[in-house]
Amino acid sequence: MLRRYVIVNGVTTLLMYAAVWAYAPHLSSLTQSLREDFDIYAMDNPMLGPIVHRIISVSGG
């Protein structure tokens, strides 16, 4: 009885993990998407844009 429970529970858990792994985006594409979203946000933001894209100009007075 216990062996059957362990087998059924293990197979069910394995199938659920496989389904999540199949439908979840890969980690590299997820991080790339987040980076692109942040870059778009930073370009539109007047405070973050120069800092993120390293276009700060220092002028001597």
mmCIF file of N, CA, C and O in Angstrom:
data_model
loop_
_atom_site.group_PDB
_atom_site.id
_atom_site.type_symbol
_atom_site.label_atom_id
_atom_site.label_comp_id
_atom_site.label_asym_id
_atom_site.label_seq_id
_atom_site.Cartn_x
_atom_site.Cartn_y
_atom_site.Cartn_z
ATOM 1 N N MET A 1 0.829 -1.195 0.000
ATOM 2 C CA MET A 1 0.000 0.000 0.000
ATOM 3 C C MET A 1 0.874 1.259 0.000
ATOM 4 O O MET A 1 0.635 2.172 -0.771
ATOM 5 N N LEU A 2 1.865 1.266 0.872
ATOM 6 C CA LEU A 2 2.744 2.430 0.953
ATOM 7 C C LEU A 2 3.570 2.573 -0.330
ATOM 8 O O LEU A 2 3.765 3.684 -0.830
ATOM 9 N N ARG A 3 4.016 1.459 -0.864
ATOM 10 C CA ARG A 3 4.814 1.511 -2.092
ATOM 11 C C ARG A 3 3.991 2.073 -3.248
ATOM 12 O O ARG A 3 4.469 2.877 -4.032
ATOM 13 N N ARG A 4 2.728 1.671 -3.346
ATOM 14 C CA ARG A 4 1.853 2.188 -4.397
ATOM 15 C C ARG A 4 1.639 3.687 -4.233
ATOM 16 O O ARG A 4 1.667 4.444 -5.202
ATOM 17 N N TYR A 5 1.463 4.135 -2.999
ATOM 18 C CA TYR A 5 1.296 5.570 -2.726
ATOM 19 C C TYR A 5 2.545 6.346 -3.139
ATOM 20 O O TYR A 5 2.446 7.397 -3.767
ATOM 21 N N VAL A 6 3.698 5.832 -2.799
ATOM 22 C CA VAL A 6 4.956 6.518 -3.136
ATOM 23 C C VAL A 6 5.142 6.563 -4.649
ATOM 24 O O VAL A 6 5.549 7.585 -5.204
ATOM 25 N N ILE A 7 4.838 5.497 -5.331
ATOM 26 C CA ILE A 7 4.988 5.466 -6.788
ATOM 27 C C ILE A 7 4.021 6.444 -7.443
ATOM 28 O O ILE A 7 4.413 7.241 -8.299
ATOM 29 N N VAL A 8 2.754 6.415 -7.046
ATOM 30 C CA VAL A 8 1.758 7.312 -7.639
ATOM 31 C C VAL A 8 2.100 8.762 -7.330
ATOM 32 O O VAL A 8 2.043 9.640 -8.206
ATOM 33 N N ASN A 9 2.487 9.042 -6.099
ATOM 34 C CA ASN A 9 2.833 10.399 -5.716
ATOM 35 C C ASN A 9 4.085 10.869 -6.474
ATOM 36 O O ASN A 9 4.155 12.015 -6.928
ATOM 37 N N GLY A 10 5.063 10.004 -6.631
ATOM 38 C CA GLY A 10 6.276 10.361 -7.362
ATOM 39 C C GLY A 10 6.013 10.629 -8.835
ATOM 40 O O GLY A 10 6.522 11.589 -9.408
ATOM 41 N N VAL A 11 5.199 9.787 -9.450
ATOM 42 C CA VAL A 11 4.878 9.974 -10.870
ATOM 43 C C VAL A 11 4.068 11.251 -11.072
ATOM 44 O O VAL A 11 4.313 12.024 -12.010
ATOM 45 N N THR A 12 3.115 11.508 -10.186
ATOM 46 C CA THR A 12 2.307 12.724 -10.291
ATOM 47 C C THR A 12 3.173 13.965 -10.132
ATOM 48 O O THR A 12 3.045 14.937 -10.885
ATOM 49 N N THR A 13 4.077 13.942 -9.164
ATOM 50 C CA THR A 13 4.978 15.069 -8.951
ATOM 51 C C THR A 13 5.882 15.274 -10.162
ATOM 52 O O THR A 13 6.097 16.403 -10.599
ATOM 53 N N LEU A 14 6.390 14.199 -10.707
ATOM 54 C CA LEU A 14 7.237 14.279 -11.891
ATOM 55 C C LEU A 14 6.486 14.887 -13.074
ATOM 56 O O LEU A 14 7.021 15.747 -13.786
ATOM 57 N N LEU A 15 5.238 14.474 -13.273
ATOM 58 C CA LEU A 15 4.441 15.015 -14.374
ATOM 59 C C LEU A 15 4.141 16.497 -14.178
ATOM 60 O O LEU A 15 4.177 17.279 -15.136
ATOM 61 N N MET A 16 3.877 16.900 -12.942
ATOM 62 C CA MET A 16 3.607 18.316 -12.687
ATOM 63 C C MET A 16 4.861 19.161 -12.928
ATOM 64 O O MET A 16 4.794 20.226 -13.530
ATOM 65 N N TYR A 17 6.006 18.681 -12.469
ATOM 66 C CA TYR A 17 7.253 19.411 -12.722
ATOM 67 C C TYR A 17 7.557 19.482 -14.214
ATOM 68 O O TYR A 17 8.022 20.505 -14.715
ATOM 69 N N ALA A 18 7.311 18.407 -14.936
ATOM 70 C CA ALA A 18 7.554 18.406 -16.378
ATOM 71 C C ALA A 18 6.638 19.396 -17.088
ATOM 72 O O ALA A 18 7.059 20.089 -18.017
ATOM 73 N N ALA A 19 5.384 19.489 -16.649
ATOM 74 C CA ALA A 19 4.453 20.433 -17.275
ATOM 75 C C ALA A 19 4.873 21.873 -17.005
ATOM 76 O O ALA A 19 4.848 22.715 -17.912
ATOM 77 N N VAL A 20 5.268 22.158 -15.792
ATOM 78 C CA VAL A 20 5.713 23.516 -15.467
ATOM 79 C C VAL A 20 6.978 23.848 -16.236
ATOM 80 O O VAL A 20 7.137 24.939 -16.775
ATOM 81 N N TRP A 21 7.911 22.910 -16.324
ATOM 82 C CA TRP A 21 9.167 23.135 -17.044
ATOM 83 C C TRP A 21 8.910 23.353 -18.534
ATOM 84 O O TRP A 21 9.590 24.149 -19.178
ATOM 85 N N ALA A 22 7.910 22.682 -19.084
ATOM 86 C CA ALA A 22 7.621 22.811 -20.517
ATOM 87 C C ALA A 22 6.985 24.160 -20.844
ATOM 88 O O ALA A 22 7.244 24.732 -21.900
ATOM 89 N N TYR A 23 6.154 24.670 -19.953
ATOM 90 C CA TYR A 23 5.447 25.913 -20.246
ATOM 91 C C TYR A 23 6.135 27.151 -19.703
ATOM 92 O O TYR A 23 5.822 28.260 -20.123
ATOM 93 N N ALA A 24 7.035 26.995 -18.780
ATOM 94 C CA ALA A 24 7.743 28.150 -18.215
ATOM 95 C C ALA A 24 8.815 28.604 -19.205
ATOM 96 O O ALA A 24 9.439 27.782 -19.875
ATOM 97 N N PRO A 25 9.032 29.904 -19.308
ATOM 98 C CA PRO A 25 10.095 30.377 -20.199
ATOM 99 C C PRO A 25 11.460 29.999 -19.644
ATOM 100 O O PRO A 25 11.650 29.867 -18.438
ATOM 101 N N HIS A 26 12.394 29.833 -20.524
ATOM 102 C CA HIS A 26 13.745 29.513 -20.094
ATOM 103 C C HIS A 26 14.337 30.704 -19.360
ATOM 104 O O HIS A 26 13.990 31.859 -19.623
ATOM 105 N N LEU A 27 15.237 30.437 -18.479
ATOM 106 C CA LEU A 27 15.793 31.475 -17.620
ATOM 107 C C LEU A 27 16.527 32.538 -18.430
ATOM 108 O O LEU A 27 16.408 33.736 -18.158
ATOM 109 N N SER A 28 17.240 32.140 -19.473
ATOM 110 C CA SER A 28 17.987 33.125 -20.266
ATOM 111 C C SER A 28 17.036 34.056 -21.022
ATOM 112 O O SER A 28 17.275 35.261 -21.090
ATOM 113 N N SER A 29 15.960 33.520 -21.572
ATOM 114 C CA SER A 29 15.022 34.384 -22.288
ATOM 115 C C SER A 29 14.254 35.267 -21.318
ATOM 116 O O SER A 29 13.907 36.404 -21.643
ATOM 117 N N LEU A 30 14.013 34.764 -20.111
ATOM 118 C CA LEU A 30 13.331 35.565 -19.100
ATOM 119 C C LEU A 30 14.198 36.741 -18.668
ATOM 120 O O LEU A 30 13.726 37.875 -18.595
ATOM 121 N N THR A 31 15.464 36.490 -18.400
ATOM 122 C CA THR A 31 16.359 37.585 -17.993
ATOM 123 C C THR A 31 16.576 38.566 -19.135
ATOM 124 O O THR A 31 16.660 39.771 -18.904
ATOM 125 N N GLN A 32 16.644 38.084 -20.356
ATOM 126 C CA GLN A 32 16.799 38.973 -21.500
ATOM 127 C C GLN A 32 15.563 39.857 -21.666
ATOM 128 O O GLN A 32 15.670 41.050 -21.932
ATOM 129 N N SER A 33 14.397 39.291 -21.470
ATOM 130 C CA SER A 33 13.166 40.061 -21.576
ATOM 131 C C SER A 33 13.094 41.126 -20.480
ATOM 132 O O SER A 33 12.701 42.268 -20.745
ATOM 133 N N LEU A 34 13.461 40.760 -19.259
ATOM 134 C CA LEU A 34 13.470 41.739 -18.173
ATOM 135 C C LEU A 34 14.463 42.859 -18.445
ATOM 136 O O LEU A 34 14.188 44.025 -18.177
ATOM 137 N N ARG A 35 15.619 42.512 -18.985
ATOM 138 C CA ARG A 35 16.637 43.518 -19.295
ATOM 139 C C ARG A 35 16.131 44.473 -20.383
ATOM 140 O O ARG A 35 16.342 45.692 -20.303
ATOM 141 N N GLU A 36 15.486 43.938 -21.404
ATOM 142 C CA GLU A 36 14.954 44.786 -22.471
ATOM 143 C C GLU A 36 13.865 45.716 -21.940
ATOM 144 O O GLU A 36 13.814 46.886 -22.309
ATOM 145 N N ASP A 37 13.004 45.196 -21.071
ATOM 146 C CA ASP A 37 11.966 46.037 -20.474
ATOM 147 C C ASP A 37 12.574 47.152 -19.636
ATOM 148 O O ASP A 37 12.120 48.298 -19.687
ATOM 149 N N PHE A 38 13.615 46.835 -18.873
ATOM 150 C CA PHE A 38 14.268 47.857 -18.068
ATOM 151 C C PHE A 38 14.961 48.890 -18.947
ATOM 152 O O PHE A 38 14.931 50.083 -18.660
ATOM 153 N N ASP A 39 15.586 48.448 -20.033
ATOM 154 C CA ASP A 39 16.236 49.390 -20.951
ATOM 155 C C ASP A 39 15.229 50.350 -21.567
ATOM 156 O O ASP A 39 15.493 51.546 -21.686
ATOM 157 N N ILE A 40 14.078 49.841 -21.960
ATOM 158 C CA ILE A 40 13.039 50.708 -22.529
ATOM 159 C C ILE A 40 12.554 51.708 -21.486
ATOM 160 O O ILE A 40 12.389 52.893 -21.773
ATOM 161 N N TYR A 41 12.374 51.241 -20.253
ATOM 162 C CA TYR A 41 11.946 52.141 -19.174
ATOM 163 C C TYR A 41 13.024 53.187 -18.891
ATOM 164 O O TYR A 41 12.720 54.362 -18.693
ATOM 165 N N ALA A 42 14.272 52.775 -18.887
ATOM 166 C CA ALA A 42 15.362 53.707 -18.585
ATOM 167 C C ALA A 42 15.531 54.747 -19.686
ATOM 168 O O ALA A 42 15.885 55.894 -19.404
ATOM 169 N N MET A 43 15.302 54.377 -20.933
ATOM 170 C CA MET A 43 15.422 55.346 -22.027
ATOM 171 C C MET A 43 14.376 56.443 -21.913
ATOM 172 O O MET A 43 14.639 57.590 -22.248
ATOM 173 N N ASP A 44 13.195 56.086 -21.436
ATOM 174 C CA ASP A 44 12.120 57.066 -21.306
ATOM 175 C C ASP A 44 12.236 57.906 -20.045
ATOM 176 O O ASP A 44 11.638 58.969 -19.952
ATOM 177 N N ASN A 45 12.988 57.442 -19.074
ATOM 178 C CA ASN A 45 13.107 58.142 -17.809
ATOM 179 C C ASN A 45 14.269 59.133 -17.878
ATOM 180 O O ASN A 45 15.404 58.747 -18.147
ATOM 181 N N PRO A 46 14.036 60.416 -17.616
ATOM 182 C CA PRO A 46 15.119 61.403 -17.729
ATOM 183 C C PRO A 46 16.204 61.254 -16.662
ATOM 184 O O PRO A 46 17.331 61.690 -16.870
ATOM 185 N N MET A 47 15.895 60.628 -15.536
ATOM 186 C CA MET A 47 16.906 60.449 -14.489
ATOM 187 C C MET A 47 17.735 59.187 -14.699
ATOM 188 O O MET A 47 18.934 59.192 -14.484
ATOM 189 N N LEU A 48 17.091 58.093 -15.114
ATOM 190 C CA LEU A 48 17.795 56.824 -15.265
ATOM 191 C C LEU A 48 18.507 56.699 -16.603
ATOM 192 O O LEU A 48 19.511 56.001 -16.703
ATOM 193 N N GLY A 49 17.989 57.332 -17.626
ATOM 194 C CA GLY A 49 18.561 57.200 -18.962
ATOM 195 C C GLY A 49 20.051 57.498 -19.033
ATOM 196 O O GLY A 49 20.828 56.667 -19.484
ATOM 197 N N PRO A 50 20.488 58.665 -18.578
ATOM 198 C CA PRO A 50 21.922 58.964 -18.650
ATOM 199 C C PRO A 50 22.779 58.054 -17.779
ATOM 200 O O PRO A 50 23.901 57.718 -18.144
ATOM 201 N N ILE A 51 22.258 57.618 -16.650
ATOM 202 C CA ILE A 51 23.053 56.766 -15.761
ATOM 203 C C ILE A 51 23.198 55.366 -16.332
ATOM 204 O O ILE A 51 24.289 54.810 -16.368
ATOM 205 N N VAL A 52 22.096 54.814 -16.798
ATOM 206 C CA VAL A 52 22.125 53.438 -17.304
ATOM 207 C C VAL A 52 22.912 53.342 -18.603
ATOM 208 O O VAL A 52 23.689 52.427 -18.807
ATOM 209 N N HIS A 53 22.756 54.305 -19.480
ATOM 210 C CA HIS A 53 23.405 54.229 -20.782
ATOM 211 C C HIS A 53 24.734 54.965 -20.823
ATOM 212 O O HIS A 53 25.292 55.188 -21.891
ATOM 213 N N ARG A 54 25.238 55.369 -19.662
ATOM 214 C CA ARG A 54 26.568 55.961 -19.503
ATOM 215 C C ARG A 54 26.838 57.128 -20.445
ATOM 216 O O ARG A 54 27.853 57.189 -21.120
ATOM 217 N N ILE A 55 25.874 58.035 -20.515
ATOM 218 C CA ILE A 55 26.082 59.221 -21.345
ATOM 219 C C ILE A 55 26.107 60.470 -20.477
ATOM 220 O O ILE A 55 25.590 61.509 -20.841
ATOM 221 N N ILE A 56 26.702 60.312 -19.315
ATOM 222 C CA ILE A 56 26.818 61.456 -18.411
ATOM 223 C C ILE A 56 28.019 62.277 -18.884
ATOM 224 O O ILE A 56 29.123 61.775 -19.028
ATOM 225 N N SER A 57 27.773 63.529 -19.123
ATOM 226 C CA SER A 57 28.877 64.405 -19.540
ATOM 227 C C SER A 57 29.254 65.310 -18.374
ATOM 228 O O SER A 57 28.404 65.947 -17.767
ATOM 229 N N VAL A 58 30.516 65.313 -18.048
ATOM 230 C CA VAL A 58 31.009 66.150 -16.969
ATOM 231 C C VAL A 58 31.677 67.356 -17.616
ATOM 232 O O VAL A 58 32.609 67.231 -18.390
ATOM 233 N N SER A 59 31.158 68.502 -17.288
ATOM 234 C CA SER A 59 31.721 69.714 -17.870
ATOM 235 C C SER A 59 32.451 70.503 -16.781
ATOM 236 O O SER A 59 31.940 70.675 -15.679
ATOM 237 N N GLY A 60 33.622 70.928 -17.106
ATOM 238 C CA GLY A 60 34.401 71.740 -16.163
ATOM 239 C C GLY A 60 33.984 73.183 -16.280
ATOM 240 O O GLY A 60 33.781 73.721 -17.355
ATOM 241 N N GLY A 61 33.840 73.844 -15.141
ATOM 242 C CA GLY A 61 33.329 75.187 -15.149
ATOM 243 C C GLY A 61 34.317 76.251 -14.975
ATOM 244 O O GLY A 61 35.413 76.417 -14.837
#
